[in-house]
Amino acid sequence: MTTVTMTTTDAAPDAPEVTSSELLAVVASRALVGRRTVFAGIGLPTLAASLAHLTVAPGLEIVYESGVCGAHPSHLPETIADAVLITGAEAVLTIPALFGYVLQGGHIDVGFLGAAQIDKWGNLNSSVIGDWHSPGVRLPGSGGAMEVMANAREVFVVMRRHTPRSFTEKLDFCTSSGPDRALADGIRPLGAGVTRVITDLGVLERRGVGDELRLVAVHPGVTVDQVREATGWDLRVAEDVTVVAPPSDSELRLLREDVDPDRVYLR
């Protein structure tokens, strides 16, 4: 587990260091303020959504790809098909109903996605690294990511590593097309595509169609030049780049003791 050296806003002198998973989960959870529905994947998106439900978005409805809507699990699910997701859920839908009525019906405010690669327009690769016919790495693929990209009002992406290989000028393969690429192919998606990317170096944002990702915030101790060097294209930078407030002691306590006390994902 990568450890990020930083001090929490109200931490005791002997407080444990913040891990990269904790940092990303906390920052992603704050981005859900004011949102009503989130389509969350397993892992960091689940951590972020669960923490947001306890902090900035108490009315948040969490939806999972397995058809569970309004999930209230007693503990974190280990897979998308974990039975714990069903217990206490508001509804369990068939996959055609979930994708046909909920997603395509425009009822998801935020879709959380991950990816191996992303480009400046918010297109994502989660299929292969290298040549399609003889890849260096074969990845899980799309799943429901393309439907989420096309139909959620906006998409947040969490990237564990900000490197030129993952933030690339040209994707090795496009798994999930953002609205710009879709429109160029004659397809009109409902949503704005990727609007926010949270990484181990900072936060990038874009407003929607026609806008590139730009750096808007860095984590404590990270410089703008570091982020530029770690990006595989000429990264645009906001006029006023802010510094992300590090996780507070209360956020970390909730994450460690209430959200994931069994360390399902906080390993």
PDB file of C-alpha atoms in Angstrom:
ATOM      1  CA  MET A   1       0.000   0.000   0.000  1.00  0.00           C
ATOM      2  CA  THR A   2       1.384   3.406  -0.970  1.00  0.00           C
ATOM      3  CA  THR A   3       1.592   5.824   1.937  1.00  0.00           C
ATOM      4  CA  VAL A   4       1.109   9.554   1.482  1.00  0.00           C
ATOM      5  CA  THR A   5       2.981  11.655   4.002  1.00  0.00           C
ATOM      6  CA  MET A   6       0.718  14.397   5.301  1.00  0.00           C
ATOM      7  CA  THR A   7      -0.782  15.713   8.488  1.00  0.00           C
ATOM      8  CA  THR A   8      -4.533  15.631   9.067  1.00  0.00           C
ATOM      9  CA  THR A   9      -6.279  18.856   9.974  1.00  0.00           C
ATOM     10  CA  ASP A  10      -6.993  17.813  13.560  1.00  0.00           C
ATOM     11  CA  ALA A  11      -4.882  14.736  14.055  1.00  0.00           C
ATOM     12  CA  ALA A  12      -2.957  13.831  17.174  1.00  0.00           C
ATOM     13  CA  PRO A  13       0.859  13.768  16.941  1.00  0.00           C
ATOM     14  CA  ASP A  14       0.889   9.946  16.968  1.00  0.00           C
ATOM     15  CA  ALA A  15      -1.928   9.553  14.401  1.00  0.00           C
ATOM     16  CA  PRO A  16      -1.245   6.890  11.730  1.00  0.00           C
ATOM     17  CA  GLU A  17      -0.188   8.056   8.298  1.00  0.00           C
ATOM     18  CA  VAL A  18      -2.803   8.472   5.598  1.00  0.00           C
ATOM     19  CA  THR A  19      -2.687   5.794   2.907  1.00  0.00           C
ATOM     20  CA  SER A  20      -3.316   6.555  -0.750  1.00  0.00           C
ATOM     21  CA  SER A  21      -6.627   4.641  -0.601  1.00  0.00           C
ATOM     22  CA  GLU A  22      -7.784   6.760   2.339  1.00  0.00           C
ATOM     23  CA  LEU A  23      -6.734   9.979   0.639  1.00  0.00           C
ATOM     24  CA  LEU A  24      -8.539   9.157  -2.609  1.00  0.00           C
ATOM     25  CA  ALA A  25     -11.664   7.912  -0.832  1.00  0.00           C
ATOM     26  CA  VAL A  26     -11.952  11.029   1.333  1.00  0.00           C
ATOM     27  CA  VAL A  27     -11.390  13.488  -1.523  1.00  0.00           C
ATOM     28  CA  ALA A  28     -13.820  11.584  -3.752  1.00  0.00           C
ATOM     29  CA  SER A  29     -16.456  11.519  -1.002  1.00  0.00           C
ATOM     30  CA  ARG A  30     -16.356  15.315  -0.686  1.00  0.00           C
ATOM     31  CA  ALA A  31     -17.133  15.631  -4.396  1.00  0.00           C
ATOM     32  CA  LEU A  32     -20.535  14.005  -3.795  1.00  0.00           C
ATOM     33  CA  VAL A  33     -21.918  16.922  -1.795  1.00  0.00           C
ATOM     34  CA  GLY A  34     -25.353  17.866  -3.130  1.00  0.00           C
ATOM     35  CA  ARG A  35     -25.652  14.733  -5.286  1.00  0.00           C
ATOM     36  CA  ARG A  36     -28.721  12.512  -4.984  1.00  0.00           C
ATOM     37  CA  THR A  37     -27.862   9.270  -6.791  1.00  0.00           C
ATOM     38  CA  VAL A  38     -24.491   7.662  -7.449  1.00  0.00           C
ATOM     39  CA  PHE A  39     -23.696   4.559  -9.530  1.00  0.00           C
ATOM     40  CA  ALA A  40     -20.819   3.094  -7.527  1.00  0.00           C
ATOM     41  CA  GLY A  41     -18.398   0.353  -8.394  1.00  0.00           C
ATOM     42  CA  ILE A  42     -16.684  -1.937  -5.916  1.00  0.00           C
ATOM     43  CA  GLY A  43     -13.531  -0.606  -4.257  1.00  0.00           C
ATOM     44  CA  LEU A  44     -12.705   3.074  -3.953  1.00  0.00           C
ATOM     45  CA  PRO A  45     -16.098   4.250  -5.326  1.00  0.00           C
ATOM     46  CA  THR A  46     -17.863   2.216  -2.622  1.00  0.00           C
ATOM     47  CA  LEU A  47     -15.600   3.675   0.062  1.00  0.00           C
ATOM     48  CA  ALA A  48     -16.215   7.200  -1.204  1.00  0.00           C
ATOM     49  CA  ALA A  49     -19.982   6.823  -1.527  1.00  0.00           C
ATOM     50  CA  SER A  50     -20.305   5.195   1.889  1.00  0.00           C
ATOM     51  CA  LEU A  51     -18.262   7.946   3.541  1.00  0.00           C
ATOM     52  CA  ALA A  52     -20.244  10.655   1.732  1.00  0.00           C
ATOM     53  CA  HIS A  53     -23.454   9.104   3.064  1.00  0.00           C
ATOM     54  CA  LEU A  54     -22.099   9.635   6.587  1.00  0.00           C
ATOM     55  CA  THR A  55     -20.804  13.157   5.959  1.00  0.00           C
ATOM     56  CA  VAL A  56     -21.638  15.491   3.078  1.00  0.00           C
ATOM     57  CA  ALA A  57     -24.533  13.600   1.437  1.00  0.00           C
ATOM     58  CA  PRO A  58     -26.744  11.880   4.049  1.00  0.00           C
ATOM     59  CA  GLY A  59     -29.567  11.451   1.531  1.00  0.00           C
ATOM     60  CA  LEU A  60     -27.371   9.818  -1.105  1.00  0.00           C
ATOM     61  CA  GLU A  61     -28.858   6.782  -2.885  1.00  0.00           C
ATOM     62  CA  ILE A  62     -26.163   4.292  -3.853  1.00  0.00           C
ATOM     63  CA  VAL A  63     -26.824   2.122  -6.913  1.00  0.00           C
ATOM     64  CA  TYR A  64     -24.806  -0.950  -7.888  1.00  0.00           C
ATOM     65  CA  GLU A  65     -24.378  -2.648 -11.257  1.00  0.00           C
ATOM     66  CA  SER A  66     -25.893  -5.870  -9.901  1.00  0.00           C
ATOM     67  CA  GLY A  67     -29.284  -4.134  -9.761  1.00  0.00           C
ATOM     68  CA  VAL A  68     -29.294  -3.002  -6.133  1.00  0.00           C
ATOM     69  CA  CYS A  69     -30.750   0.475  -5.614  1.00  0.00           C
ATOM     70  CA  GLY A  70     -30.614   2.370  -2.338  1.00  0.00           C
ATOM     71  CA  ALA A  71     -28.126  -0.061  -0.792  1.00  0.00           C
ATOM     72  CA  HIS A  72     -27.751  -0.126   3.016  1.00  0.00           C
ATOM     73  CA  PRO A  73     -25.324  -3.013   3.603  1.00  0.00           C
ATOM     74  CA  SER A  74     -24.352  -3.940   7.154  1.00  0.00           C
ATOM     75  CA  HIS A  75     -20.736  -4.086   6.004  1.00  0.00           C
ATOM     76  CA  LEU A  76     -18.825  -3.443   2.798  1.00  0.00           C
ATOM     77  CA  PRO A  77     -19.450  -5.820  -0.102  1.00  0.00           C
ATOM     78  CA  GLU A  78     -16.461  -7.769  -1.361  1.00  0.00           C
ATOM     79  CA  THR A  79     -17.869  -8.180  -4.874  1.00  0.00           C
ATOM     80  CA  ILE A  80     -20.622  -6.618  -6.972  1.00  0.00           C
ATOM     81  CA  ALA A  81     -22.708  -9.768  -6.371  1.00  0.00           C
ATOM     82  CA  ASP A  82     -22.173  -9.918  -2.606  1.00  0.00           C
ATOM     83  CA  ALA A  83     -25.484 -10.836  -0.923  1.00  0.00           C
ATOM     84  CA  VAL A  84     -24.860  -8.212   1.777  1.00  0.00           C
ATOM     85  CA  LEU A  85     -25.864  -5.556  -0.766  1.00  0.00           C
ATOM     86  CA  ILE A  86     -29.415  -6.866  -0.895  1.00  0.00           C
ATOM     87  CA  THR A  87     -30.120  -6.778   2.834  1.00  0.00           C
ATOM     88  CA  GLY A  88     -31.922  -3.527   3.635  1.00  0.00           C
ATOM     89  CA  ALA A  89     -31.809  -2.267   0.037  1.00  0.00           C
ATOM     90  CA  GLU A  90     -34.611  -0.050  -1.236  1.00  0.00           C
ATOM     91  CA  ALA A  91     -35.011  -2.150  -4.392  1.00  0.00           C
ATOM     92  CA  VAL A  92     -33.374  -4.922  -6.400  1.00  0.00           C
ATOM     93  CA  LEU A  93     -33.920  -4.676 -10.146  1.00  0.00           C
ATOM     94  CA  THR A  94     -33.162  -6.933 -13.060  1.00  0.00           C
ATOM     95  CA  ILE A  95     -30.179  -5.848 -15.149  1.00  0.00           C
ATOM     96  CA  PRO A  96     -32.404  -4.823 -18.115  1.00  0.00           C
ATOM     97  CA  ALA A  97     -34.528  -2.697 -15.772  1.00  0.00           C
ATOM     98  CA  LEU A  98     -31.476  -1.093 -14.147  1.00  0.00           C
ATOM     99  CA  PHE A  99     -29.809  -0.161 -17.413  1.00  0.00           C
ATOM    100  CA  GLY A 100     -32.976   0.487 -19.398  1.00  0.00           C
ATOM    101  CA  TYR A 101     -34.984   2.503 -16.893  1.00  0.00           C
ATOM    102  CA  VAL A 102     -32.561   3.857 -14.286  1.00  0.00           C
ATOM    103  CA  LEU A 103     -29.407   4.594 -16.288  1.00  0.00           C
ATOM    104  CA  GLN A 104     -30.908   5.297 -19.707  1.00  0.00           C
ATOM    105  CA  GLY A 105     -33.770   7.087 -18.002  1.00  0.00           C
ATOM    106  CA  GLY A 106     -31.317   9.718 -16.762  1.00  0.00           C
ATOM    107  CA  HIS A 107     -31.792   8.988 -13.054  1.00  0.00           C
ATOM    108  CA  ILE A 108     -28.115   8.791 -12.067  1.00  0.00           C
ATOM    109  CA  ASP A 109     -26.419  12.018 -10.980  1.00  0.00           C
ATOM    110  CA  VAL A 110     -22.870  10.659 -10.760  1.00  0.00           C
ATOM    111  CA  GLY A 111     -21.267   7.529 -12.129  1.00  0.00           C
ATOM    112  CA  PHE A 112     -17.993   6.467 -10.507  1.00  0.00           C
ATOM    113  CA  LEU A 113     -15.532   4.776 -12.873  1.00  0.00           C
ATOM    114  CA  GLY A 114     -11.956   3.622 -12.767  1.00  0.00           C
ATOM    115  CA  ALA A 115      -9.614   3.035 -15.691  1.00  0.00           C
ATOM    116  CA  ALA A 116      -6.093   2.054 -16.669  1.00  0.00           C
ATOM    117  CA  GLN A 117      -5.774   5.027 -19.056  1.00  0.00           C
ATOM    118  CA  ILE A 118      -7.504   8.348 -19.626  1.00  0.00           C
ATOM    119  CA  ASP A 119      -6.931  11.049 -22.237  1.00  0.00           C
ATOM    120  CA  LYS A 120      -7.461  14.816 -22.135  1.00  0.00           C
ATOM    121  CA  TRP A 121     -11.110  14.493 -23.281  1.00  0.00           C
ATOM    122  CA  GLY A 122     -12.067  11.981 -20.617  1.00  0.00           C
ATOM    123  CA  ASN A 123     -12.124   8.880 -22.821  1.00  0.00           C
ATOM    124  CA  LEU A 124     -11.223   5.747 -20.847  1.00  0.00           C
ATOM    125  CA  ASN A 125      -9.354   2.505 -21.459  1.00  0.00           C
ATOM    126  CA  SER A 126     -10.064  -0.478 -19.232  1.00  0.00           C
ATOM    127  CA  SER A 127      -9.512  -3.208 -21.840  1.00  0.00           C
ATOM    128  CA  VAL A 128      -5.874  -3.674 -22.878  1.00  0.00           C
ATOM    129  CA  ILE A 129      -2.443  -2.129 -22.507  1.00  0.00           C
ATOM    130  CA  GLY A 130      -0.519  -2.444 -25.748  1.00  0.00           C
ATOM    131  CA  ASP A 131      -1.730  -3.739 -29.102  1.00  0.00           C
ATOM    132  CA  TRP A 132      -5.251  -5.176 -29.108  1.00  0.00           C
ATOM    133  CA  HIS A 133      -4.167  -8.381 -30.887  1.00  0.00           C
ATOM    134  CA  SER A 134      -1.135  -8.955 -28.671  1.00  0.00           C
ATOM    135  CA  PRO A 135      -1.509  -6.836 -25.536  1.00  0.00           C
ATOM    136  CA  GLY A 136       1.057  -6.546 -22.795  1.00  0.00           C
ATOM    137  CA  VAL A 137      -1.775  -6.576 -20.263  1.00  0.00           C
ATOM    138  CA  ARG A 138      -5.371  -7.663 -20.718  1.00  0.00           C
ATOM    139  CA  LEU A 139      -7.784  -5.857 -18.387  1.00  0.00           C
ATOM    140  CA  PRO A 140     -11.356  -6.611 -17.215  1.00  0.00           C
ATOM    141  CA  GLY A 141     -13.008  -4.575 -19.971  1.00  0.00           C
ATOM    142  CA  SER A 142     -16.082  -2.395 -19.997  1.00  0.00           C
ATOM    143  CA  GLY A 143     -18.729  -4.131 -17.930  1.00  0.00           C
ATOM    144  CA  GLY A 144     -21.339  -1.411 -17.603  1.00  0.00           C
ATOM    145  CA  ALA A 145     -18.860   1.454 -17.907  1.00  0.00           C
ATOM    146  CA  MET A 146     -19.966   2.517 -21.399  1.00  0.00           C
ATOM    147  CA  GLU A 147     -23.591   2.763 -20.276  1.00  0.00           C
ATOM    148  CA  VAL A 148     -22.551   4.780 -17.224  1.00  0.00           C
ATOM    149  CA  MET A 149     -20.407   7.103 -19.336  1.00  0.00           C
ATOM    150  CA  ALA A 150     -23.209   7.708 -21.826  1.00  0.00           C
ATOM    151  CA  ASN A 151     -26.130   8.106 -19.432  1.00  0.00           C
ATOM    152  CA  ALA A 152     -25.024   9.389 -16.021  1.00  0.00           C
ATOM    153  CA  ARG A 153     -25.318  13.174 -15.757  1.00  0.00           C
ATOM    154  CA  GLU A 154     -21.590  13.276 -15.028  1.00  0.00           C
ATOM    155  CA  VAL A 155     -18.788  10.835 -14.318  1.00  0.00           C
ATOM    156  CA  PHE A 156     -16.089  10.936 -11.661  1.00  0.00           C
ATOM    157  CA  VAL A 157     -12.926   8.883 -12.202  1.00  0.00           C
ATOM    158  CA  VAL A 158     -10.549   7.781  -9.452  1.00  0.00           C
ATOM    159  CA  MET A 159      -7.007   6.962 -10.602  1.00  0.00           C
ATOM    160  CA  ARG A 160      -4.579   5.452  -8.096  1.00  0.00           C
ATOM    161  CA  ARG A 161      -1.480   6.415 -10.102  1.00  0.00           C
ATOM    162  CA  HIS A 162      -0.928   9.616 -12.047  1.00  0.00           C
ATOM    163  CA  THR A 163       1.735   8.771 -14.632  1.00  0.00           C
ATOM    164  CA  PRO A 164       2.316   9.595 -18.325  1.00  0.00           C
ATOM    165  CA  ARG A 165       1.359   5.999 -19.143  1.00  0.00           C
ATOM    166  CA  SER A 166      -2.040   6.294 -17.467  1.00  0.00           C
ATOM    167  CA  PHE A 167      -2.680   9.937 -18.437  1.00  0.00           C
ATOM    168  CA  THR A 168      -1.867   9.551 -22.094  1.00  0.00           C
ATOM    169  CA  GLU A 169      -2.194  11.595 -25.274  1.00  0.00           C
ATOM    170  CA  LYS A 170      -3.572   8.545 -27.095  1.00  0.00           C
ATOM    171  CA  LEU A 171      -5.308   5.571 -25.504  1.00  0.00           C
ATOM    172  CA  ASP A 172      -4.081   2.082 -26.377  1.00  0.00           C
ATOM    173  CA  PHE A 173      -7.776   1.196 -26.708  1.00  0.00           C
ATOM    174  CA  CYS A 174     -10.949   3.219 -26.107  1.00  0.00           C
ATOM    175  CA  THR A 175     -13.293   1.244 -23.876  1.00  0.00           C
ATOM    176  CA  SER A 176     -15.609   4.071 -22.815  1.00  0.00           C
ATOM    177  CA  SER A 177     -16.059   7.014 -25.186  1.00  0.00           C
ATOM    178  CA  GLY A 178     -16.676  10.449 -23.717  1.00  0.00           C
ATOM    179  CA  PRO A 179     -19.286  12.738 -25.309  1.00  0.00           C
ATOM    180  CA  ASP A 180     -16.814  14.444 -27.667  1.00  0.00           C
ATOM    181  CA  ARG A 181     -15.746  11.174 -29.269  1.00  0.00           C
ATOM    182  CA  ALA A 182     -19.319   9.865 -29.280  1.00  0.00           C
ATOM    183  CA  LEU A 183     -20.622  12.995 -31.006  1.00  0.00           C
ATOM    184  CA  ALA A 184     -17.892  12.705 -33.642  1.00  0.00           C
ATOM    185  CA  ASP A 185     -19.250   9.219 -34.383  1.00  0.00           C
ATOM    186  CA  GLY A 186     -22.811  10.518 -34.660  1.00  0.00           C
ATOM    187  CA  ILE A 187     -23.964   9.380 -31.204  1.00  0.00           C
ATOM    188  CA  ARG A 188     -25.530  11.855 -28.763  1.00  0.00           C
ATOM    189  CA  PRO A 189     -25.034  10.767 -25.138  1.00  0.00           C
ATOM    190  CA  LEU A 190     -27.257  12.064 -22.337  1.00  0.00           C
ATOM    191  CA  GLY A 191     -24.510  13.040 -19.907  1.00  0.00           C
ATOM    192  CA  ALA A 192     -21.503  15.353 -19.778  1.00  0.00           C
ATOM    193  CA  GLY A 193     -19.018  12.487 -19.516  1.00  0.00           C
ATOM    194  CA  VAL A 194     -16.039  12.772 -17.201  1.00  0.00           C
ATOM    195  CA  THR A 195     -16.126  16.026 -15.234  1.00  0.00           C
ATOM    196  CA  ARG A 196     -13.723  15.212 -12.406  1.00  0.00           C
ATOM    197  CA  VAL A 197     -10.638  13.013 -12.035  1.00  0.00           C
ATOM    198  CA  ILE A 198      -9.139  12.402  -8.603  1.00  0.00           C
ATOM    199  CA  THR A 199      -5.570  11.104  -8.493  1.00  0.00           C
ATOM    200  CA  ASP A 200      -2.746  10.611  -6.033  1.00  0.00           C
ATOM    201  CA  LEU A 201      -1.363  14.002  -7.156  1.00  0.00           C
ATOM    202  CA  GLY A 202      -4.458  16.196  -7.333  1.00  0.00           C
ATOM    203  CA  VAL A 203      -7.786  16.893  -9.019  1.00  0.00           C
ATOM    204  CA  LEU A 204      -8.535  17.532 -12.704  1.00  0.00           C
ATOM    205  CA  GLU A 205     -11.838  18.835 -14.041  1.00  0.00           C
ATOM    206  CA  ARG A 206     -13.621  19.541 -17.309  1.00  0.00           C
ATOM    207  CA  ARG A 207     -16.979  21.240 -17.919  1.00  0.00           C
ATOM    208  CA  GLY A 208     -18.306  18.966 -20.645  1.00  0.00           C
ATOM    209  CA  VAL A 209     -18.340  18.759 -24.428  1.00  0.00           C
ATOM    210  CA  GLY A 210     -15.443  20.628 -26.056  1.00  0.00           C
ATOM    211  CA  ASP A 211     -13.478  21.086 -22.836  1.00  0.00           C
ATOM    212  CA  GLU A 212     -10.166  19.433 -21.946  1.00  0.00           C
ATOM    213  CA  LEU A 213      -9.256  18.197 -18.498  1.00  0.00           C
ATOM    214  CA  ARG A 214      -7.391  20.849 -16.530  1.00  0.00           C
ATOM    215  CA  LEU A 215      -5.613  20.797 -13.202  1.00  0.00           C
ATOM    216  CA  VAL A 216      -7.625  22.592 -10.514  1.00  0.00           C
ATOM    217  CA  ALA A 217      -6.093  21.314  -7.261  1.00  0.00           C
ATOM    218  CA  VAL A 218      -3.029  19.524  -5.899  1.00  0.00           C
ATOM    219  CA  HIS A 219      -2.498  17.539  -2.737  1.00  0.00           C
ATOM    220  CA  PRO A 220      -0.277  19.036  -0.012  1.00  0.00           C
ATOM    221  CA  GLY A 221       3.389  18.827  -0.976  1.00  0.00           C
ATOM    222  CA  VAL A 222       2.660  18.355  -4.701  1.00  0.00           C
ATOM    223  CA  THR A 223       3.603  21.052  -7.223  1.00  0.00           C
ATOM    224  CA  VAL A 224       1.951  21.971 -10.503  1.00  0.00           C
ATOM    225  CA  ASP A 225       5.159  21.075 -12.349  1.00  0.00           C
ATOM    226  CA  GLN A 226       5.087  17.585 -10.828  1.00  0.00           C
ATOM    227  CA  VAL A 227       1.576  17.026 -12.150  1.00  0.00           C
ATOM    228  CA  ARG A 228       2.517  18.354 -15.583  1.00  0.00           C
ATOM    229  CA  GLU A 229       5.523  16.025 -15.749  1.00  0.00           C
ATOM    230  CA  ALA A 230       3.317  13.077 -14.762  1.00  0.00           C
ATOM    231  CA  THR A 231       0.800  13.811 -17.543  1.00  0.00           C
ATOM    232  CA  GLY A 232       1.289  12.511 -21.080  1.00  0.00           C
ATOM    233  CA  TRP A 233      -0.099  15.631 -22.782  1.00  0.00           C
ATOM    234  CA  ASP A 234       0.345  19.390 -22.410  1.00  0.00           C
ATOM    235  CA  LEU A 235      -1.893  19.718 -19.377  1.00  0.00           C
ATOM    236  CA  ARG A 236      -3.954  22.854 -18.993  1.00  0.00           C
ATOM    237  CA  VAL A 237      -3.819  24.455 -15.561  1.00  0.00           C
ATOM    238  CA  ALA A 238      -6.482  26.585 -13.879  1.00  0.00           C
ATOM    239  CA  GLU A 239      -5.566  30.171 -13.040  1.00  0.00           C
ATOM    240  CA  ASP A 240      -6.010  29.526  -9.338  1.00  0.00           C
ATOM    241  CA  VAL A 241      -4.859  26.029  -8.417  1.00  0.00           C
ATOM    242  CA  THR A 242      -5.943  25.222  -4.869  1.00  0.00           C
ATOM    243  CA  VAL A 243      -4.443  22.829  -2.342  1.00  0.00           C
ATOM    244  CA  VAL A 244      -6.721  19.977  -1.330  1.00  0.00           C
ATOM    245  CA  ALA A 245      -7.513  19.967   2.379  1.00  0.00           C
ATOM    246  CA  PRO A 246      -6.005  16.757   3.755  1.00  0.00           C
ATOM    247  CA  PRO A 247      -8.320  14.193   5.363  1.00  0.00           C
ATOM    248  CA  SER A 248      -9.485  15.338   8.764  1.00  0.00           C
ATOM    249  CA  ASP A 249      -9.239  13.202  11.849  1.00  0.00           C
ATOM    250  CA  SER A 250     -13.036  12.799  11.874  1.00  0.00           C
ATOM    251  CA  GLU A 251     -13.143  11.692   8.212  1.00  0.00           C
ATOM    252  CA  LEU A 252     -10.406   9.141   8.820  1.00  0.00           C
ATOM    253  CA  ARG A 253     -12.099   7.874  11.966  1.00  0.00           C
ATOM    254  CA  LEU A 254     -15.366   7.294  10.095  1.00  0.00           C
ATOM    255  CA  LEU A 255     -13.563   5.634   7.198  1.00  0.00           C
ATOM    256  CA  ARG A 256     -11.479   3.338   9.390  1.00  0.00           C
ATOM    257  CA  GLU A 257     -13.950   2.539  12.162  1.00  0.00           C
ATOM    258  CA  ASP A 258     -17.418   2.796  10.556  1.00  0.00           C
ATOM    259  CA  VAL A 259     -17.078   2.378   6.787  1.00  0.00           C
ATOM    260  CA  ASP A 260     -14.344  -0.274   6.539  1.00  0.00           C
ATOM    261  CA  PRO A 261     -13.342  -1.570   9.984  1.00  0.00           C
ATOM    262  CA  ASP A 262     -12.582  -5.030   8.523  1.00  0.00           C
ATOM    263  CA  ARG A 263     -10.148  -3.501   6.004  1.00  0.00           C
ATOM    264  CA  VAL A 264     -11.927  -4.933   2.980  1.00  0.00           C
ATOM    265  CA  TYR A 265     -10.424  -2.169   0.831  1.00  0.00           C
ATOM    266  CA  LEU A 266      -8.285  -0.188   3.299  1.00  0.00           C
ATOM    267  CA  ARG A 267      -5.427  -2.663   3.233  1.00  0.00           C
TER     268      ARG A 267
END
